[in-house]
GROMACS .gro file of N, CA and C in nm:
model
  534
    1MET      N    1  -2.981  -2.382  -0.343
    1MET     CA    2  -2.842  -2.293  -0.369
    1MET      C    3  -2.825  -2.211  -0.244
    2THR      N    4  -2.700  -2.160  -0.234
    2THR     CA    5  -2.648  -2.110  -0.123
    2THR      C    6  -2.649  -1.953  -0.115
    3ILE      N    7  -2.667  -1.885  -0.004
    3ILE     CA    8  -2.653  -1.747   0.025
    3ILE      C    9  -2.541  -1.732   0.120
    4TYR      N   10  -2.440  -1.657   0.081
    4TYR     CA   11  -2.320  -1.640   0.171
    4TYR      C   12  -2.323  -1.494   0.218
    5LEU      N   13  -2.306  -1.479   0.345
    5LEU     CA   14  -2.300  -1.345   0.405
    5LEU      C   15  -2.151  -1.314   0.430
    6ILE      N   16  -2.104  -1.211   0.392
    6ILE     CA   17  -1.954  -1.169   0.405
    6ILE      C   18  -1.930  -1.048   0.479
    7ARG      N   19  -1.866  -1.067   0.591
    7ARG     CA   20  -1.835  -0.935   0.671
    7ARG      C   21  -1.720  -0.840   0.603
    8HIS      N   22  -1.750  -0.728   0.598
    8HIS     CA   23  -1.647  -0.617   0.543
    8HIS      C   24  -1.521  -0.643   0.614
    9GLY      N   25  -1.414  -0.596   0.540
    9GLY     CA   26  -1.278  -0.593   0.602
    9GLY      C   27  -1.274  -0.493   0.707
   10GLN      N   28  -1.152  -0.492   0.783
   10GLN     CA   29  -1.138  -0.403   0.888
   10GLN      C   30  -1.155  -0.256   0.848
   11SER      N   31  -1.229  -0.176   0.925
   11SER     CA   32  -1.252  -0.035   0.894
   11SER      C   33  -1.175   0.058   0.974
   12GLU      N   34  -1.160   0.183   0.938
   12GLU     CA   35  -1.082   0.271   1.029
   12GLU      C   36  -1.140   0.285   1.164
   13PHE      N   37  -1.293   0.259   1.162
   13PHE     CA   38  -1.352   0.253   1.313
   13PHE      C   39  -1.315   0.140   1.378
   14ASN      N   40  -1.318   0.020   1.309
   14ASN     CA   41  -1.275  -0.095   1.389
   14ASN      C   42  -1.136  -0.092   1.431
   15ALA      N   43  -1.053  -0.033   1.369
   15ALA     CA   44  -0.917  -0.010   1.411
   15ALA      C   45  -0.898   0.083   1.549
   16ALA      N   46  -0.983   0.187   1.537
   16ALA     CA   47  -0.983   0.284   1.652
   16ALA      C   48  -1.073   0.244   1.759
   17PHE      N   49  -1.159   0.163   1.752
   17PHE     CA   50  -1.267   0.133   1.857
   17PHE      C   51  -1.204   0.057   1.966
   18THR      N   52  -1.205   0.103   2.085
   18THR     CA   53  -1.153   0.027   2.198
   18THR      C   54  -1.269  -0.036   2.289
   19GLY      N   55  -1.389  -0.002   2.249
   19GLY     CA   56  -1.504  -0.049   2.337
   19GLY      C   57  -1.552   0.060   2.430
   20VAL      N   58  -1.474   0.159   2.435
   20VAL     CA   59  -1.527   0.266   2.522
   20VAL      C   60  -1.504   0.397   2.446
   21GLY      N   61  -1.621   0.456   2.416
   21GLY     CA   62  -1.645   0.580   2.353
   21GLY      C   63  -1.625   0.565   2.208
   22ASP      N   64  -1.708   0.652   2.130
   22ASP     CA   65  -1.723   0.640   1.990
   22ASP      C   66  -1.594   0.733   1.933
   23PRO      N   67  -1.513   0.660   1.845
   23PRO     CA   68  -1.407   0.756   1.780
   23PRO      C   69  -1.450   0.857   1.669
   24MET      N   70  -1.579   0.859   1.661
   24MET     CA   71  -1.650   0.953   1.564
   24MET      C   72  -1.591   0.957   1.438
   25ILE      N   73  -1.591   0.824   1.362
   25ILE     CA   74  -1.537   0.827   1.233
   25ILE      C   75  -1.664   0.772   1.149
   26PHE      N   76  -1.718   0.879   1.082
   26PHE     CA   77  -1.847   0.850   1.007
   26PHE      C   78  -1.812   0.775   0.879
   27ASP      N   79  -1.913   0.681   0.840
   27ASP     CA   80  -1.900   0.595   0.730
   27ASP      C   81  -1.756   0.552   0.689
   28ALA      N   82  -1.705   0.491   0.802
   28ALA     CA   83  -1.567   0.453   0.801
   28ALA      C   84  -1.526   0.361   0.676
   29PRO      N   85  -1.420   0.416   0.596
   29PRO     CA   86  -1.366   0.318   0.487
   29PRO      C   87  -1.265   0.214   0.552
   30LEU      N   88  -1.219   0.129   0.457
   30LEU     CA   89  -1.133   0.018   0.507
   30LEU      C   90  -0.993   0.069   0.545
   31THR      N   91  -0.927   0.003   0.618
   31THR     CA   92  -0.771   0.030   0.641
   31THR      C   93  -0.699  -0.046   0.546
   32GLU      N   94  -0.569  -0.044   0.556
   32GLU     CA   95  -0.489  -0.131   0.469
   32GLU      C   96  -0.496  -0.274   0.499
   33LEU      N   97  -0.519  -0.304   0.625
   33LEU     CA   98  -0.539  -0.442   0.675
   33LEU      C   99  -0.671  -0.479   0.620
   34GLY      N  100  -0.773  -0.395   0.607
   34GLY     CA  101  -0.913  -0.435   0.558
   34GLY      C  102  -0.904  -0.473   0.408
   35THR      N  103  -0.815  -0.389   0.343
   35THR     CA  104  -0.804  -0.413   0.186
   35THR      C  105  -0.731  -0.536   0.170
   36ALA      N  106  -0.623  -0.562   0.260
   36ALA     CA  107  -0.568  -0.701   0.254
   36ALA      C  108  -0.666  -0.820   0.281
   37GLN      N  109  -0.739  -0.813   0.387
   37GLN     CA  110  -0.835  -0.912   0.411
   37GLN      C  111  -0.933  -0.938   0.305
   38ALA      N  112  -0.983  -0.832   0.240
   38ALA     CA  113  -1.070  -0.858   0.121
   38ALA      C  114  -1.011  -0.922   0.014
   39ARG      N  115  -0.896  -0.876  -0.022
   39ARG     CA  116  -0.817  -0.940  -0.125
   39ARG      C  117  -0.797  -1.091  -0.098
   40ALA      N  118  -0.756  -1.121   0.020
   40ALA     CA  119  -0.750  -1.254   0.066
   40ALA      C  120  -0.875  -1.343   0.057
   41ALA      N  121  -0.984  -1.271   0.083
   41ALA     CA  122  -1.112  -1.342   0.077
   41ALA      C  123  -1.150  -1.367  -0.070
   42ARG      N  124  -1.107  -1.283  -0.161
   42ARG     CA  125  -1.120  -1.307  -0.299
   42ARG      C  126  -1.085  -1.452  -0.351
   43THR      N  127  -0.972  -1.504  -0.311
   43THR     CA  128  -0.928  -1.650  -0.330
   43THR      C  129  -1.032  -1.746  -0.281
   44GLU      N  130  -1.072  -1.734  -0.153
   44GLU     CA  131  -1.171  -1.825  -0.088
   44GLU      C  132  -1.298  -1.821  -0.173
   45VAL      N  133  -1.350  -1.698  -0.210
   45VAL     CA  134  -1.487  -1.690  -0.258
   45VAL      C  135  -1.478  -1.731  -0.405
   46ALA      N  136  -1.363  -1.736  -0.463
   46ALA     CA  137  -1.362  -1.783  -0.620
   46ALA      C  138  -1.405  -1.923  -0.632
   47GLU      N  139  -1.398  -2.006  -0.514
   47GLU     CA  140  -1.436  -2.146  -0.530
   47GLU      C  141  -1.585  -2.165  -0.512
   48LEU      N  142  -1.659  -2.058  -0.474
   48LEU     CA  143  -1.810  -2.069  -0.432
   48LEU      C  144  -1.908  -2.047  -0.558
   49GLY      N  145  -1.856  -2.014  -0.663
   49GLY     CA  146  -1.944  -2.005  -0.779
   49GLY      C  147  -2.050  -1.910  -0.766
   50ILE      N  148  -2.022  -1.784  -0.713
   50ILE     CA  149  -2.110  -1.671  -0.677
   50ILE      C  150  -2.168  -1.626  -0.813
   51GLU      N  151  -2.294  -1.606  -0.815
   51GLU     CA  152  -2.380  -1.554  -0.928
   51GLU      C  153  -2.426  -1.430  -0.930
   52ALA      N  154  -2.442  -1.391  -0.793
   52ALA     CA  155  -2.507  -1.247  -0.767
   52ALA      C  156  -2.430  -1.189  -0.651
   53VAL      N  157  -2.418  -1.052  -0.643
   53VAL     CA  158  -2.344  -0.999  -0.536
   53VAL      C  159  -2.437  -0.867  -0.479
   54ILE      N  160  -2.476  -0.868  -0.364
   54ILE     CA  161  -2.544  -0.751  -0.310
   54ILE      C  162  -2.452  -0.690  -0.184
   55CYS      N  163  -2.462  -0.584  -0.177
   55CYS     CA  164  -2.379  -0.518  -0.055
   55CYS      C  165  -2.454  -0.390   0.001
   56SER      N  166  -2.414  -0.372   0.131
   56SER     CA  167  -2.455  -0.268   0.205
   56SER      C  168  -2.400  -0.115   0.132
   57PRO      N  169  -2.482  -0.016   0.146
   57PRO     CA  170  -2.419   0.107   0.088
   57PRO      C  171  -2.331   0.188   0.174
   58LEU      N  172  -2.280   0.111   0.287
   58LEU     CA  173  -2.177   0.171   0.370
   58LEU      C  174  -2.053   0.160   0.307
   59THR      N  175  -1.965   0.252   0.303
   59THR     CA  176  -1.846   0.262   0.217
   59THR      C  177  -1.756   0.132   0.243
   60ARG      N  178  -1.715   0.088   0.360
   60ARG     CA  179  -1.635  -0.024   0.399
   60ARG      C  180  -1.699  -0.156   0.321
   61ALA      N  181  -1.825  -0.166   0.327
   61ALA     CA  182  -1.894  -0.279   0.246
   61ALA      C  183  -1.866  -0.270   0.089
   62ILE      N  184  -1.894  -0.153   0.045
   62ILE     CA  185  -1.880  -0.137  -0.101
   62ILE      C  186  -1.729  -0.172  -0.128
   63GLN      N  187  -1.638  -0.116  -0.074
   63GLN     CA  188  -1.502  -0.132  -0.109
   63GLN      C  189  -1.469  -0.278  -0.080
   64THR      N  190  -1.503  -0.346   0.023
   64THR     CA  191  -1.493  -0.488   0.038
   64THR      C  192  -1.539  -0.570  -0.087
   65ALA      N  193  -1.670  -0.542  -0.118
   65ALA     CA  194  -1.729  -0.608  -0.227
   65ALA      C  195  -1.651  -0.583  -0.367
   66ARG      N  196  -1.609  -0.464  -0.389
   66ARG     CA  197  -1.530  -0.442  -0.518
   66ARG      C  198  -1.405  -0.512  -0.525
   67LEU      N  199  -1.347  -0.525  -0.402
   67LEU     CA  200  -1.215  -0.599  -0.399
   67LEU      C  201  -1.244  -0.741  -0.410
   68ILE      N  202  -1.338  -0.804  -0.347
   68ILE     CA  203  -1.353  -0.946  -0.358
   68ILE      C  204  -1.411  -0.985  -0.501
   69PHE      N  205  -1.496  -0.894  -0.554
   69PHE     CA  206  -1.572  -0.928  -0.684
   69PHE      C  207  -1.533  -0.811  -0.775
   70PRO      N  208  -1.421  -0.809  -0.821
   70PRO     CA  209  -1.375  -0.687  -0.894
   70PRO      C  210  -1.442  -0.689  -1.048
   71ASP      N  211  -1.482  -0.796  -1.106
   71ASP     CA  212  -1.535  -0.810  -1.237
   71ASP      C  213  -1.683  -0.836  -1.226
   72ARG      N  214  -1.755  -0.805  -1.119
   72ARG     CA  215  -1.892  -0.845  -1.096
   72ARG      C  216  -1.982  -0.717  -1.079
   73SER      N  217  -2.111  -0.729  -1.127
   73SER     CA  218  -2.192  -0.632  -1.109
   73SER      C  219  -2.229  -0.633  -0.954
   74ILE      N  220  -2.243  -0.529  -0.879
   74ILE     CA  221  -2.284  -0.535  -0.745
   74ILE      C  222  -2.391  -0.445  -0.708
   75ARG      N  223  -2.496  -0.511  -0.660
   75ARG     CA  224  -2.629  -0.443  -0.635
   75ARG      C  225  -2.629  -0.391  -0.482
   76VAL      N  226  -2.651  -0.252  -0.481
   76VAL     CA  227  -2.649  -0.197  -0.345
   76VAL      C  228  -2.780  -0.196  -0.284
   77GLU      N  229  -2.799  -0.260  -0.155
   77GLU     CA  230  -2.935  -0.252  -0.095
   77GLU      C  231  -2.930  -0.203   0.039
   78ALA      N  232  -3.002  -0.093   0.074
   78ALA     CA  233  -2.992  -0.031   0.207
   78ALA      C  234  -3.028  -0.118   0.316
   79GLU      N  235  -3.108  -0.227   0.287
   79GLU     CA  236  -3.160  -0.307   0.403
   79GLU      C  237  -3.041  -0.398   0.461
   80THR      N  238  -2.928  -0.399   0.387
   80THR     CA  239  -2.809  -0.483   0.441
   80THR      C  240  -2.725  -0.397   0.518
   81ARG      N  241  -2.766  -0.272   0.557
   81ARG     CA  242  -2.678  -0.194   0.624
   81ARG      C  243  -2.650  -0.229   0.781
   82GLU      N  244  -2.569  -0.182   0.852
   82GLU     CA  245  -2.527  -0.213   0.992
   82GLU      C  246  -2.636  -0.168   1.088
   83HIS      N  247  -2.656  -0.246   1.194
   83HIS     CA  248  -2.743  -0.179   1.305
   83HIS      C  249  -2.688  -0.056   1.362
   84LEU      N  250  -2.748   0.055   1.343
   84LEU     CA  251  -2.687   0.189   1.366
   84LEU      C  252  -2.672   0.197   1.521
   85GLY      N  253  -2.540   0.216   1.570
   85GLY     CA  254  -2.527   0.248   1.702
   85GLY      C  255  -2.405   0.322   1.719
   86HIS      N  256  -2.326   0.341   1.614
   86HIS     CA  257  -2.211   0.419   1.611
   86HIS      C  258  -2.188   0.515   1.503
   87SER      N  259  -2.097   0.610   1.515
   87SER     CA  260  -2.081   0.708   1.391
   87SER      C  261  -2.044   0.640   1.260
   88CYS      N  262  -1.984   0.524   1.280
   88CYS     CA  263  -1.942   0.449   1.131
   88CYS      C  264  -2.047   0.401   1.076
   89ASP      N  265  -2.174   0.396   1.132
   89ASP     CA  266  -2.297   0.329   1.084
   89ASP      C  267  -2.381   0.452   1.030
   90VAL      N  268  -2.345   0.553   1.029
   90VAL     CA  269  -2.411   0.670   0.971
   90VAL      C  270  -2.358   0.674   0.817
   91GLY      N  271  -2.461   0.664   0.725
   91GLY     CA  272  -2.417   0.669   0.590
   91GLY      C  273  -2.402   0.797   0.528
   92VAL      N  274  -2.363   0.808   0.399
   92VAL     CA  275  -2.361   0.929   0.322
   92VAL      C  276  -2.468   0.924   0.206
   93SER      N  277  -2.503   1.040   0.162
   93SER     CA  278  -2.601   1.048   0.053
   93SER      C  279  -2.558   0.969  -0.081
   94PRO      N  280  -2.670   0.937  -0.155
   94PRO     CA  281  -2.642   0.876  -0.291
   94PRO      C  282  -2.551   0.945  -0.382
   95THR      N  283  -2.564   1.082  -0.362
   95THR     CA  284  -2.483   1.173  -0.446
   95THR      C  285  -2.345   1.163  -0.405
   96ALA      N  286  -2.298   1.155  -0.272
   96ALA     CA  287  -2.165   1.132  -0.228
   96ALA      C  288  -2.122   0.998  -0.253
   97LEU      N  289  -2.194   0.887  -0.253
   97LEU     CA  290  -2.157   0.760  -0.289
   97LEU      C  291  -2.126   0.746  -0.436
   98LYS      N  292  -2.207   0.820  -0.529
   98LYS     CA  293  -2.172   0.811  -0.673
   98LYS      C  294  -2.048   0.899  -0.690
   99ALA      N  295  -2.019   0.998  -0.620
   99ALA     CA  296  -1.877   1.056  -0.633
   99ALA      C  297  -1.766   0.966  -0.605
  100SER      N  298  -1.784   0.889  -0.507
  100SER     CA  299  -1.670   0.788  -0.476
  100SER      C  300  -1.675   0.670  -0.555
  101PHE      N  301  -1.783   0.622  -0.600
  101PHE     CA  302  -1.798   0.514  -0.677
  101PHE      C  303  -1.876   0.526  -0.803
  102PRO      N  304  -1.830   0.595  -0.906
  102PRO     CA  305  -1.899   0.648  -1.013
  102PRO      C  306  -1.957   0.554  -1.109
  103ASP      N  307  -1.912   0.429  -1.113
  103ASP     CA  308  -1.952   0.327  -1.202
  103ASP      C  309  -2.063   0.244  -1.145
  104MET      N  310  -2.116   0.283  -1.014
  104MET     CA  311  -2.213   0.203  -0.943
  104MET      C  312  -2.351   0.275  -0.942
  105ASP      N  313  -2.462   0.211  -0.922
  105ASP     CA  314  -2.594   0.273  -0.934
  105ASP      C  315  -2.643   0.288  -0.784
  106PHE      N  316  -2.674   0.412  -0.739
  106PHE     CA  317  -2.720   0.436  -0.605
  106PHE      C  318  -2.861   0.515  -0.635
  107SER      N  319  -2.918   0.533  -0.749
  107SER     CA  320  -3.021   0.611  -0.783
  107SER      C  321  -3.161   0.548  -0.707
  108HIS      N  322  -3.158   0.455  -0.660
  108HIS     CA  323  -3.268   0.389  -0.596
  108HIS      C  324  -3.284   0.413  -0.450
  109LEU      N  325  -3.172   0.470  -0.410
  109LEU     CA  326  -3.158   0.503  -0.246
  109LEU      C  327  -3.216   0.623  -0.225
  110PRO      N  328  -3.289   0.639  -0.097
  110PRO     CA  329  -3.344   0.772  -0.066
  110PRO      C  330  -3.210   0.852  -0.028
  111ASP      N  331  -3.227   0.971  -0.013
  111ASP     CA  332  -3.117   1.061   0.042
  111ASP      C  333  -3.069   1.025   0.163
  112ILE      N  334  -3.153   0.993   0.274
  112ILE     CA  335  -3.118   0.928   0.404
  112ILE      C  336  -3.168   0.796   0.406
  113TRP      N  337  -3.073   0.699   0.384
  113TRP     CA  338  -3.110   0.561   0.389
  113TRP      C  339  -3.096   0.488   0.503
  114TRP      N  340  -3.016   0.542   0.605
  114TRP     CA  341  -2.997   0.488   0.731
  114TRP      C  342  -3.089   0.523   0.828
  115HIS      N  343  -3.093   0.452   0.955
  115HIS     CA  344  -3.191   0.485   1.048
  115HIS      C  345  -3.184   0.627   1.096
  116GLN      N  346  -3.322   0.690   1.115
  116GLN     CA  347  -3.331   0.819   1.171
  116GLN      C  348  -3.414   0.801   1.296
  117GLY      N  349  -3.382   0.870   1.404
  117GLY     CA  350  -3.464   0.869   1.518
  117GLY      C  351  -3.392   0.949   1.643
  118PRO      N  352  -3.422   0.926   1.744
  118PRO     CA  353  -3.368   0.997   1.871
  118PRO      C  354  -3.219   0.969   1.874
  119LEU      N  355  -3.148   1.085   1.897
  119LEU     CA  356  -3.013   1.085   1.900
  119LEU      C  357  -2.940   1.052   2.043
  120ASN      N  358  -2.831   0.987   2.048
  120ASN     CA  359  -2.754   0.960   2.156
  120ASN      C  360  -2.686   1.071   2.197
  121GLU      N  361  -2.578   1.071   2.302
  121GLU     CA  362  -2.503   1.162   2.343
  121GLU      C  363  -2.409   1.218   2.242
  122ASN      N  364  -2.381   1.140   2.149
  122ASN     CA  365  -2.269   1.195   2.035
  122ASN      C  366  -2.359   1.236   1.921
  123GLY      N  367  -2.492   1.256   1.924
  123GLY     CA  368  -2.566   1.306   1.814
  123GLY      C  369  -2.576   1.194   1.700
  124ILE      N  370  -2.581   1.066   1.740
  124ILE     CA  371  -2.596   0.952   1.657
  124ILE      C  372  -2.730   0.901   1.671
  125PRO      N  373  -2.813   0.883   1.562
  125PRO     CA  374  -2.954   0.822   1.578
  125PRO      C  375  -2.949   0.674   1.598
  126VAL      N  376  -2.953   0.627   1.716
  126VAL     CA  377  -2.940   0.471   1.746
  126VAL      C  378  -3.069   0.392   1.710
  127GLU      N  379  -3.043   0.286   1.624
  127GLU     CA  380  -3.148   0.205   1.594
  127GLU      C  381  -3.196   0.108   1.696
  128PRO      N  382  -3.320   0.110   1.743
  128PRO     CA  383  -3.364   0.024   1.846
  128PRO      C  384  -3.347  -0.124   1.794
  129GLN      N  385  -3.320  -0.213   1.902
  129GLN     CA  386  -3.294  -0.347   1.866
  129GLN      C  387  -3.416  -0.405   1.793
  130GLU      N  388  -3.534  -0.375   1.842
  130GLU     CA  389  -3.657  -0.427   1.788
  130GLU      C  390  -3.676  -0.401   1.644
  131VAL      N  391  -3.641  -0.279   1.603
  131VAL     CA  392  -3.651  -0.220   1.474
  131VAL      C  393  -3.543  -0.302   1.375
  132PHE      N  394  -3.414  -0.306   1.427
  132PHE     CA  395  -3.321  -0.373   1.370
  132PHE      C  396  -3.360  -0.528   1.334
  133ALA      N  397  -3.412  -0.593   1.447
  133ALA     CA  398  -3.451  -0.743   1.427
  133ALA      C  399  -3.552  -0.758   1.309
  134ALA      N  400  -3.643  -0.664   1.325
  134ALA     CA  401  -3.769  -0.661   1.227
  134ALA      C  402  -3.712  -0.645   1.086
  135ARG      N  403  -3.614  -0.554   1.073
  135ARG     CA  404  -3.530  -0.530   0.931
  135ARG      C  405  -3.453  -0.663   0.894
  136MET      N  406  -3.400  -0.735   0.998
  136MET     CA  407  -3.317  -0.840   0.952
  136MET      C  408  -3.414  -0.972   0.913
  137ALA      N  409  -3.530  -0.961   0.987
  137ALA     CA  410  -3.626  -1.065   0.955
  137ALA      C  411  -3.678  -1.040   0.815
  138GLN      N  412  -3.692  -0.931   0.783
  138GLN     CA  413  -3.750  -0.901   0.643
  138GLN      C  414  -3.645  -0.927   0.535
  139LEU      N  415  -3.518  -0.888   0.561
  139LEU     CA  416  -3.411  -0.910   0.488
  139LEU      C  417  -3.380  -1.067   0.462
  140ALA      N  418  -3.401  -1.150   0.556
  140ALA     CA  419  -3.384  -1.292   0.553
  140ALA      C  420  -3.500  -1.352   0.446
  141THR      N  421  -3.608  -1.294   0.452
  141THR     CA  422  -3.721  -1.335   0.372
  141THR      C  423  -3.688  -1.297   0.231
  142THR      N  424  -3.634  -1.182   0.209
  142THR     CA  425  -3.601  -1.122   0.081
  142THR      C  426  -3.490  -1.212   0.006
  143LEU      N  427  -3.389  -1.235   0.096
  143LEU     CA  428  -3.275  -1.318   0.043
  143LEU      C  429  -3.318  -1.459   0.013
  144HIS      N  430  -3.398  -1.517   0.093
  144HIS     CA  431  -3.438  -1.653   0.058
  144HIS      C  432  -3.524  -1.663  -0.063
  145ALA      N  433  -3.593  -1.557  -0.099
  145ALA     CA  434  -3.672  -1.549  -0.209
  145ALA      C  435  -3.590  -1.536  -0.350
  146LEU      N  436  -3.464  -1.498  -0.332
  146LEU     CA  437  -3.381  -1.480  -0.450
  146LEU      C  438  -3.374  -1.594  -0.540
  147THR      N  439  -3.382  -1.588  -0.664
  147THR     CA  440  -3.371  -1.719  -0.752
  147THR      C  441  -3.229  -1.714  -0.809
  148THR      N  442  -3.143  -1.604  -0.807
  148THR     CA  443  -3.023  -1.614  -0.863
  148THR      C  444  -2.919  -1.646  -0.745
  149ARG      N  445  -2.875  -1.770  -0.759
  149ARG     CA  446  -2.773  -1.825  -0.649
  149ARG      C  447  -2.669  -1.900  -0.713
  150PRO      N  448  -2.554  -1.928  -0.642
  150PRO     CA  449  -2.510  -1.870  -0.517
  150PRO      C  450  -2.510  -1.725  -0.515
  151CYS      N  451  -2.547  -1.662  -0.405
  151CYS     CA  452  -2.550  -1.522  -0.384
  151CYS      C  453  -2.450  -1.482  -0.281
  152ALA      N  454  -2.377  -1.371  -0.281
  152ALA     CA  455  -2.298  -1.322  -0.181
  152ALA      C  456  -2.358  -1.187  -0.137
  153VAL      N  457  -2.357  -1.169   0.004
  153VAL     CA  458  -2.414  -1.037   0.051
  153VAL      C  459  -2.294  -0.985   0.152
  154VAL      N  460  -2.241  -0.872   0.089
  154VAL     CA  461  -2.137  -0.816   0.176
  154VAL      C  462  -2.203  -0.715   0.268
  155CYS      N  463  -2.182  -0.747   0.404
  155CYS     CA  464  -2.254  -0.674   0.484
  155CYS      C  465  -2.175  -0.635   0.621
  156HIS      N  466  -2.222  -0.662   0.742
  156HIS     CA  467  -2.169  -0.615   0.867
  156HIS      C  468  -2.190  -0.727   0.980
  157GLY      N  469  -2.116  -0.716   1.085
  157GLY     CA  470  -2.128  -0.811   1.185
  157GLY      C  471  -2.245  -0.829   1.260
  158HIS      N  472  -2.310  -0.711   1.303
  158HIS     CA  473  -2.437  -0.723   1.355
  158HIS      C  474  -2.543  -0.784   1.266
  159VAL      N  475  -2.540  -0.772   1.138
  159VAL     CA  476  -2.637  -0.830   1.040
  159VAL      C  477  -2.617  -0.979   1.043
  160ILE      N  478  -2.496  -1.022   1.032
  160ILE     CA  479  -2.449  -1.160   1.032
  160ILE      C  480  -2.491  -1.227   1.157
  161ARG      N  481  -2.459  -1.170   1.274
  161ARG     CA  482  -2.496  -1.223   1.406
  161ARG      C  483  -2.658  -1.236   1.417
  162GLU      N  484  -2.719  -1.131   1.385
  162GLU     CA  485  -2.870  -1.152   1.396
  162GLU      C  486  -2.941  -1.242   1.308
  163MET      N  487  -2.881  -1.265   1.178
  163MET     CA  488  -2.920  -1.362   1.109
  163MET      C  489  -2.886  -1.508   1.126
  164THR      N  490  -2.762  -1.523   1.187
  164THR     CA  491  -2.705  -1.663   1.199
  164THR      C  492  -2.677  -1.703   1.340
  165GLY      N  493  -2.655  -1.603   1.431
  165GLY     CA  494  -2.608  -1.643   1.559
  165GLY      C  495  -2.443  -1.640   1.578
  166ILE      N  496  -2.388  -1.623   1.447
  166ILE     CA  497  -2.239  -1.613   1.437
  166ILE      C  498  -2.184  -1.500   1.444
  167ASP      N  499  -2.086  -1.468   1.537
  167ASP     CA  500  -2.026  -1.335   1.555
  167ASP      C  501  -1.895  -1.340   1.460
  168PRO      N  502  -1.906  -1.292   1.330
  168PRO     CA  503  -1.786  -1.300   1.234
  168PRO      C  504  -1.679  -1.205   1.261
  169ALA      N  505  -1.558  -1.242   1.220
  169ALA     CA  506  -1.444  -1.157   1.205
  169ALA      C  507  -1.458  -1.089   1.086
  170ASN      N  508  -1.369  -1.005   1.043
  170ASN     CA  509  -1.364  -0.924   0.944
  170ASN      C  510  -1.321  -1.018   0.812
  171CYS      N  511  -1.418  -1.004   0.705
  171CYS     CA  512  -1.408  -1.080   0.593
  171CYS      C  513  -1.439  -1.230   0.605
  172ASP      N  514  -1.516  -1.266   0.724
  172ASP     CA  515  -1.546  -1.399   0.735
  172ASP      C  516  -1.671  -1.416   0.644
  173ILE      N  517  -1.672  -1.547   0.592
  173ILE     CA  518  -1.787  -1.598   0.508
  173ILE      C  519  -1.864  -1.684   0.568
  174VAL      N  520  -1.993  -1.661   0.592
  174VAL     CA  521  -2.097  -1.739   0.664
  174VAL      C  522  -2.211  -1.773   0.584
  175GLU      N  523  -2.245  -1.910   0.580
  175GLU     CA  524  -2.355  -1.946   0.487
  175GLU      C  525  -2.479  -1.920   0.565
  176LEU      N  526  -2.571  -1.866   0.507
  176LEU     CA  527  -2.709  -1.834   0.561
  176LEU      C  528  -2.809  -1.956   0.537
  177LYS      N  529  -2.834  -2.022   0.653
  177LYS     CA  530  -2.924  -2.147   0.628
  177LYS      C  531  -3.062  -2.096   0.620
  178PRO      N  532  -3.147  -2.177   0.552
  178PRO     CA  533  -3.289  -2.148   0.546
  178PRO      C  534  -3.367  -2.154   0.673
   0.00000   0.00000   0.00000
């Protein structure tokens, strides 16, 4: 059975980022376009027979997962978070997440579930590539061990690229091969 990796819809950071300088939008939510992309993906995903949904605790991923899977229980897992390199990849506490998404469970997350380490010039703790790669290798092992499938994992571009070699557009759906 299949595991599908789904990139979140366009975020405010995606819309503002020019490739030069960090627009400093922390835990960026979806834009109107991102919301439309997620709603459009719902139609495509409906044909896949998804049995389980996992998503990153970053707001844009949660919003995307809820739009694509409005009637499903969504399990939030910190390991699916983005490679921390910009402000948008810095999360918020489980308490803040619960305030935004009161019907979801965040009690298993530590207060700081994103990478902590040396700060860059913008005060952002950048996750070293080797740390990220090790986290993705462990995530792949965890996902392949899942027994409830087909499964969807709503996550991020760098996660999908690291696990598949594919650089997805917003709301692209990529099959994770064993």
